[in-house]
């Protein structure tokens, strides 16, 4: 199997991580959380040598992660995907906080995932892990064969996501991390919505929020 490639672009005033994910030799690419600038993301994709975006994957609906989604869809024709429980937040400008990052907006994803759904995109096999807590429809995208998890704002390097926004719950966040992320192998790499990448094993040992 060809190697998994992950490229990061940091966008927005919140320093949000947008990820470009593809299998070496593939003719298409997946974009996870396009930040607040679809034009920059589209130019990045072209500079990586891709003409086709296989899909735009959203870990949750907050504006610093989704502000570029509609423009990127317009440029590329790619569909937008999110967890089914996040539909309410995506559609509501107050709940998705989009006004904090410029113009307020709401939109529907083209397709909604359910928990444990599997799919292939850009040569990568993913499983959807529903991880409520930061938002009620927050999710992670797990590439088990590649020991890689894109975890949005659920967990960070030595920290965890906020729970003081609409539908946030510290209890749910803790359950999501313990039951859906800390049960993965130590070597699984975690690509978070903000900050540097880490691993399950490192967070298990050093994350003070998990003590």
Coordinates of C-alpha atoms in Angstrom, one line a residue:
X1 CA 0.0 0.0 0.0
X2 CA 1.3 3.5 -0.9
X3 CA 2.1 5.8 2.0
X4 CA -0.5 8.1 3.5
X5 CA 0.4 11.8 3.0
X6 CA -0.8 14.5 5.4
X7 CA -0.1 18.2 4.7
X8 CA -1.2 21.0 7.1
X9 CA -2.2 24.6 6.4
X10 CA -2.9 26.8 9.4
X11 CA -5.7 29.3 8.8
X12 CA -7.9 31.9 10.6
X13 CA -7.2 34.1 13.6
X14 CA -7.7 30.9 15.7
X15 CA -4.8 29.2 14.0
X16 CA -7.0 26.3 12.8
X17 CA -5.4 23.3 11.2
X18 CA -6.7 22.4 7.7
X19 CA -5.4 19.0 6.5
X20 CA -4.8 17.8 3.0
X21 CA -4.9 14.0 3.0
X22 CA -4.1 11.6 0.1
X23 CA -2.5 8.3 -0.7
X24 CA 0.8 8.6 -2.6
X25 CA 0.1 8.2 -6.3
X26 CA -3.6 9.0 -5.9
X27 CA -5.3 11.3 -8.4
X28 CA -7.5 13.0 -5.8
X29 CA -7.2 14.5 -2.4
X30 CA -9.4 14.9 0.7
X31 CA -9.6 18.2 2.6
X32 CA -10.4 18.1 6.4
X33 CA -11.6 21.4 8.0
X34 CA -10.9 24.0 5.3
X35 CA -10.6 26.8 7.9
X36 CA -11.9 30.2 6.9
X37 CA -10.4 30.6 3.4
X38 CA -11.5 28.3 0.6
X39 CA -9.5 30.2 -2.0
X40 CA -6.2 29.6 -0.2
X41 CA -7.1 25.9 0.3
X42 CA -8.0 25.5 -3.4
X43 CA -4.7 27.0 -4.5
X44 CA -2.8 24.7 -2.1
X45 CA -4.6 21.7 -3.6
X46 CA -3.5 22.7 -7.1
X47 CA 0.0 23.4 -5.9
X48 CA 0.2 19.8 -4.6
X49 CA -0.6 18.7 -8.1
X50 CA -4.3 17.7 -7.7
X51 CA -7.2 18.7 -10.0
X52 CA -9.8 16.9 -8.0
X53 CA -10.9 17.2 -4.4
X54 CA -12.6 13.9 -3.4
X55 CA -14.5 15.5 -0.5
X56 CA -14.5 18.2 2.2
X57 CA -14.7 16.6 5.6
X58 CA -15.8 18.6 8.6
X59 CA -15.0 17.5 12.2
X60 CA -17.6 20.0 13.5
X61 CA -19.5 23.1 12.6
X62 CA -17.6 26.0 14.2
X63 CA -16.8 28.9 11.8
X64 CA -13.0 28.7 12.2
X65 CA -13.2 25.2 10.7
X66 CA -16.0 25.6 8.2
X67 CA -15.8 29.2 6.9
X68 CA -13.9 28.1 3.7
X69 CA -16.2 25.1 2.9
X70 CA -18.7 26.8 0.6
X71 CA -16.1 28.7 -1.4
X72 CA -14.0 25.5 -1.7
X73 CA -17.1 23.6 -2.9
X74 CA -17.8 26.4 -5.4
X75 CA -14.2 26.2 -6.8
X76 CA -13.9 22.4 -6.9
X77 CA -17.4 20.9 -7.0
X78 CA -16.5 18.7 -4.1
X79 CA -19.2 17.6 -1.6
X80 CA -19.2 18.7 2.0
X81 CA -19.6 15.9 4.7
X82 CA -20.3 16.2 8.4
X83 CA -21.8 14.1 11.2
X84 CA -25.6 14.0 11.2
X85 CA -25.8 15.4 14.7
X86 CA -24.0 18.6 13.6
X87 CA -26.6 19.6 11.1
X88 CA -28.3 22.0 13.5
X89 CA -25.1 23.8 14.3
X90 CA -24.0 24.1 10.6
X91 CA -27.3 25.8 9.7
X92 CA -27.5 28.3 12.6
X93 CA -25.1 31.3 12.5
X94 CA -25.4 31.8 16.2
X95 CA -24.6 28.2 17.1
X96 CA -21.7 27.8 14.6
X97 CA -20.1 31.1 15.8
X98 CA -19.4 32.1 12.2
X99 CA -20.0 35.8 13.0
X100 CA -17.0 35.7 15.2
X101 CA -14.8 35.2 12.1
X102 CA -16.4 37.6 9.7
X103 CA -19.7 37.2 7.9
X104 CA -22.3 35.1 9.6
X105 CA -23.6 32.1 7.6
X106 CA -25.4 28.8 7.8
X107 CA -25.4 25.9 5.4
X108 CA -26.2 22.2 5.0
X109 CA -23.7 19.6 4.3
X110 CA -24.2 17.6 1.1
X111 CA -24.1 14.3 3.0
X112 CA -24.2 13.4 6.7
X113 CA -22.3 10.5 8.3
X114 CA -23.5 8.3 11.2
X115 CA -21.3 6.9 14.0
X116 CA -19.0 4.0 12.9
X117 CA -19.8 4.6 9.2
X118 CA -16.9 3.6 6.9
X119 CA -16.0 5.2 3.6
X120 CA -13.0 5.5 1.2
X121 CA -11.8 8.8 0.0
X122 CA -8.6 9.8 -1.8
X123 CA -7.3 6.2 -1.5
X124 CA -7.8 6.2 2.3
X125 CA -10.2 4.0 4.3
X126 CA -11.9 6.0 7.1
X127 CA -14.2 5.2 9.9
X128 CA -16.3 8.0 11.5
X129 CA -16.1 8.2 15.3
X130 CA -18.8 10.3 16.9
X131 CA -17.1 12.3 19.7
X132 CA -19.6 14.7 21.2
X133 CA -18.4 17.1 23.9
X134 CA -17.0 20.1 22.1
X135 CA -20.2 20.1 20.0
X136 CA -22.9 17.5 19.9
X137 CA -22.1 16.3 16.4
X138 CA -18.3 16.5 16.6
X139 CA -16.5 13.6 15.1
X140 CA -13.1 12.2 14.2
X141 CA -12.0 10.5 11.1
X142 CA -10.0 7.3 11.8
X143 CA -7.7 5.7 9.2
X144 CA -7.0 2.5 11.0
X145 CA -4.6 1.0 8.5
X146 CA -2.5 4.1 8.7
X147 CA -2.8 4.5 12.5
X148 CA -4.0 8.1 12.0
X149 CA -6.9 10.0 13.6
X150 CA -8.1 13.4 12.6
X151 CA -9.7 14.5 15.8
X152 CA -10.8 18.2 15.3
X153 CA -11.3 20.0 18.6
X154 CA -11.9 16.9 20.7
X155 CA -8.4 16.5 22.0
X156 CA -5.1 18.5 21.5
X157 CA -1.5 18.1 22.4
X158 CA -1.7 18.1 26.2
X159 CA -5.2 19.7 26.2
X160 CA -8.8 19.0 25.3
X161 CA -11.5 21.0 23.5
X162 CA -13.7 23.7 25.1
X163 CA -17.1 22.8 26.2
X164 CA -18.6 26.3 26.9
X165 CA -20.2 26.7 23.5
X166 CA -23.7 25.6 22.4
X167 CA -24.2 21.8 23.0
X168 CA -20.8 21.5 24.7
X169 CA -20.5 19.0 27.5
X170 CA -17.5 18.3 29.6
X171 CA -19.0 14.9 30.7
X172 CA -19.6 13.9 27.0
X173 CA -16.1 15.1 26.0
X174 CA -14.5 13.1 28.7
X175 CA -16.5 10.0 27.7
X176 CA -15.6 10.5 24.0
X177 CA -11.9 10.8 24.7
X178 CA -11.8 7.8 27.1
X179 CA -14.1 5.5 25.1
X180 CA -13.3 6.5 21.5
X181 CA -9.7 7.8 21.5
X182 CA -7.8 6.4 24.4
X183 CA -9.0 2.9 23.4
X184 CA -6.9 3.2 20.2
X185 CA -3.3 1.9 20.0
X186 CA -0.6 4.1 21.5
X187 CA 1.1 4.6 18.2
X188 CA -2.0 6.2 16.5
X189 CA -1.1 9.7 15.4
X190 CA -3.5 12.5 16.4
X191 CA -4.0 15.4 14.0
X192 CA -6.0 18.0 16.0
X193 CA -7.9 21.1 15.0
X194 CA -5.3 23.4 16.6
X195 CA -1.6 22.9 17.5
X196 CA 0.9 20.2 16.7
X197 CA 0.3 16.5 16.1
X198 CA 0.7 14.1 18.9
X199 CA -0.1 10.4 19.6
X200 CA -2.5 8.4 21.7
X201 CA 0.3 7.1 23.8
X202 CA 1.8 10.5 24.5
X203 CA -1.6 12.0 25.5
X204 CA -2.3 9.0 27.7
X205 CA 0.9 9.6 29.6
X206 CA 1.3 13.4 29.6
X207 CA -2.1 15.1 29.0
X208 CA -3.0 16.8 32.3
X209 CA -6.7 16.9 31.4
X210 CA -6.9 13.2 31.3
X211 CA -5.5 12.6 34.8

